[in-house]
Amino acid sequence: MSKIALVYGSSTGNTEKVAVSIQNTLSDHQVDLYNVQECGVDFYGEYNNFIFGVSTWGEGDLQDDWDSYENKFSKLDLTGKRVALFGLGDQEEYSDNYLDAMGTVYDIVTKNGATVIGVWENIGYEFDESTALRDGKFVGLALDEDNQSKLTDGRITMWLEQIIPSFQ
Ligand SMILES: Cc1cc2nc3c(=O)[nH]c(=O)nc-3n(C[C@H](O)[C@H](O)[C@H](O)COP(=O)(O)O)c2cc1C
């Protein structure tokens, strides 16, 4: 399997911490870590495999690093790329918008030609609405450091076992 670009944005460090944990868990693979703000247009030509991490802010909005990057990101050609997504949010406080930003990133990457891998079952969560749910499943790994931080490591391990064989 070729290398993976692990790209994240993070306001209080939660998504960054998860990104580092994913990189450490995948120590047998080349996983290059980037804040999304560092990623120029040419960068995307260097990888076939991507993991994007995004938290949700406001009420269903993209985290700030992703928000200011959205214009550039929306115009990328991701044809032939494999993309896995993970999202962080707070399912109790923001029950009507849990992980909506992951749904936004999903819509952009699929529109731009990427193949999304790593959907995740909606089991063990309690919330009212999320645009990250499609056909009853999350479009990527659903995490909640505010209410379920003890479940995060186990969820990461299970999800990585699922996605790694699908990378090219
Ligand atoms: C002001 C504020 C607004 C938030 N809005 C949402 C939201 O709409 N949906 C959601 O799922 N989580 C929301 N969250 C929770 C964050 O996404 C969560 O704390 C996340 O772990 C932050 O990750 P980061 O530090 O990597 O940005 C919000 C948190 C704050 C403080």
XYZ file of C-alpha atoms and ligand atoms in Angstrom:
199
model
C 0.000 0.000 0.000
C 1.296 3.459 -0.829
C 1.523 6.369 1.569
C -1.407 8.138 3.228
C -1.909 11.873 3.725
C -3.648 12.531 7.051
C -5.127 16.027 6.895
C -6.932 17.710 9.776
C -8.164 21.024 11.175
C -8.603 21.557 14.907
C -9.609 24.458 17.171
C -9.052 23.127 20.695
C -6.732 20.242 19.809
C -9.154 17.312 19.923
C -9.020 16.475 16.215
C -5.266 17.019 16.186
C -4.883 14.567 19.085
C -6.922 11.950 17.226
C -4.890 12.540 14.057
C -1.643 11.903 15.968
C -3.166 8.800 17.510
C -4.145 7.484 14.058
C -0.620 8.157 12.807
C 0.856 6.278 15.784
C -1.540 3.357 15.349
C -0.498 3.081 11.697
C 3.218 3.060 12.505
C 3.754 0.227 9.976
C 2.651 2.538 7.169
C 3.849 5.871 5.857
C 1.302 8.349 7.195
C 2.132 12.038 6.633
C 0.344 14.493 8.925
C -0.768 17.965 7.778
C -2.926 20.786 9.010
C -5.311 21.446 6.137
C -4.046 25.026 5.879
C -0.647 23.687 4.733
C -2.076 21.823 1.744
C -1.622 23.591 -1.584
C -3.366 22.422 -4.753
C -0.266 20.522 -6.012
C -0.115 18.561 -2.766
C -3.063 16.383 -3.797
C -1.129 14.970 -6.765
C 1.400 13.387 -4.395
C -1.027 10.950 -2.759
C -3.702 8.418 -3.726
C -4.866 7.823 -0.151
C -6.267 10.456 2.203
C -7.723 10.601 5.685
C -9.521 13.876 6.451
C -10.367 14.872 10.040
C -12.840 17.640 10.812
C -14.695 18.898 13.872
C -18.016 20.729 13.800
C -18.415 24.247 15.205
C -21.100 26.941 15.400
C -24.268 25.004 14.714
C -23.243 22.482 12.099
C -20.397 24.544 10.626
C -16.941 23.558 9.463
C -14.113 24.066 11.959
C -12.242 27.330 11.208
C -9.190 25.852 9.411
C -11.515 23.938 7.093
C -13.913 26.851 6.773
C -11.263 29.205 5.376
C -9.982 26.389 3.138
C -13.380 25.427 1.717
C -13.163 27.596 -1.421
C -9.895 26.018 -2.509
C -10.981 22.548 -1.411
C -14.242 22.701 -3.372
C -12.368 23.161 -6.638
C -9.960 20.195 -6.360
C -10.097 17.272 -8.762
C -10.015 14.160 -6.543
C -10.795 11.646 -9.278
C -9.303 8.246 -8.445
C -8.410 9.195 -4.851
C -9.441 7.065 -1.869
C -10.688 9.156 1.023
C -11.600 8.153 4.575
C -13.216 10.675 6.934
C -13.344 11.088 10.678
C -15.355 13.664 12.553
C -15.435 15.057 16.072
C -18.442 16.660 17.692
C -20.598 16.812 20.796
C -23.725 14.672 20.420
C -25.323 15.950 23.668
C -24.859 19.725 23.417
C -25.313 19.798 19.621
C -27.771 16.970 19.145
C -29.362 18.572 16.058
C -26.029 19.069 14.305
C -23.822 16.231 15.474
C -20.818 15.955 13.106
C -22.465 17.991 10.352
C -19.037 19.198 9.167
C -18.111 15.612 8.276
C -21.240 15.543 6.094
C -20.101 18.776 4.416
C -16.622 17.393 3.676
C -18.221 14.175 2.389
C -20.386 16.133 -0.064
C -17.361 18.062 -1.363
C -15.041 15.080 -1.865
C -17.684 12.898 -3.530
C -18.674 15.746 -5.846
C -14.989 16.152 -6.735
C -14.588 12.521 -7.749
C -13.131 10.756 -4.692
C -14.162 7.294 -3.541
C -15.075 7.448 0.147
C -14.233 4.401 2.238
C -14.805 3.651 5.924
C -18.492 4.210 6.614
C -19.343 3.622 10.267
C -22.394 2.122 11.986
C -24.616 4.436 14.042
C -24.453 2.263 17.141
C -23.692 3.633 20.617
C -24.581 7.265 19.887
C -27.551 9.399 21.015
C -28.447 12.482 19.030
C -31.348 13.841 16.981
C -29.889 14.835 13.619
C -26.676 14.716 11.611
C -25.914 15.431 7.967
C -23.013 12.980 8.359
C -25.573 10.157 8.293
C -26.379 8.713 4.885
C -28.660 5.701 4.517
C -28.488 5.284 8.296
C -24.695 5.082 8.532
C -22.038 7.690 9.240
C -19.938 8.624 6.199
C -16.826 8.165 8.354
C -15.642 7.484 11.885
C -17.829 9.306 14.430
C -16.022 10.488 17.571
C -17.109 12.485 20.604
C -14.313 13.596 22.904
C -16.767 15.653 24.980
C -18.948 12.738 26.092
C -17.367 9.461 25.016
C -13.607 9.977 25.157
C -13.087 6.540 26.674
C -14.472 4.954 23.498
C -12.184 6.853 21.139
C -9.135 4.555 21.094
C -11.218 1.426 20.515
C -13.233 3.092 17.770
C -10.033 4.247 16.038
C -8.539 0.748 16.111
C -11.696 -0.896 14.732
C -12.082 1.671 11.998
C -8.464 1.504 10.872
C -8.684 -2.286 10.579
C -11.673 -1.732 8.326
C -10.191 0.963 6.064
C -6.552 -0.059 5.607
C -7.276 -2.942 3.192
C -9.331 -0.519 1.055
C -6.468 1.887 0.478
C -4.472 1.390 -2.712
C -19.060 26.881 20.414
C -19.062 25.416 20.034
C -19.873 24.979 18.988
C -19.919 23.627 18.647
N -20.790 23.199 17.658
C -20.914 21.868 17.410
C -21.871 21.386 16.455
O -22.628 22.134 15.825
N -21.938 20.046 16.245
C -21.134 19.151 16.906
O -21.239 17.956 16.673
N -20.197 19.593 17.816
C -20.066 20.909 18.075
N -19.131 21.354 18.992
C -18.253 20.374 19.665
C -16.846 20.293 19.016
O -16.923 19.860 17.675
C -16.007 19.300 19.802
O -15.723 19.844 21.077
C -14.727 18.873 19.119
O -14.120 17.829 19.851
C -13.732 20.018 18.941
O -12.631 19.529 18.213
P -11.354 20.456 17.859
O -10.747 20.878 19.159
O -10.447 19.555 17.104
O -11.853 21.582 17.016
C -19.093 22.702 19.340
C -18.270 23.156 20.383
C -18.263 24.484 20.742
C -17.399 24.930 21.905
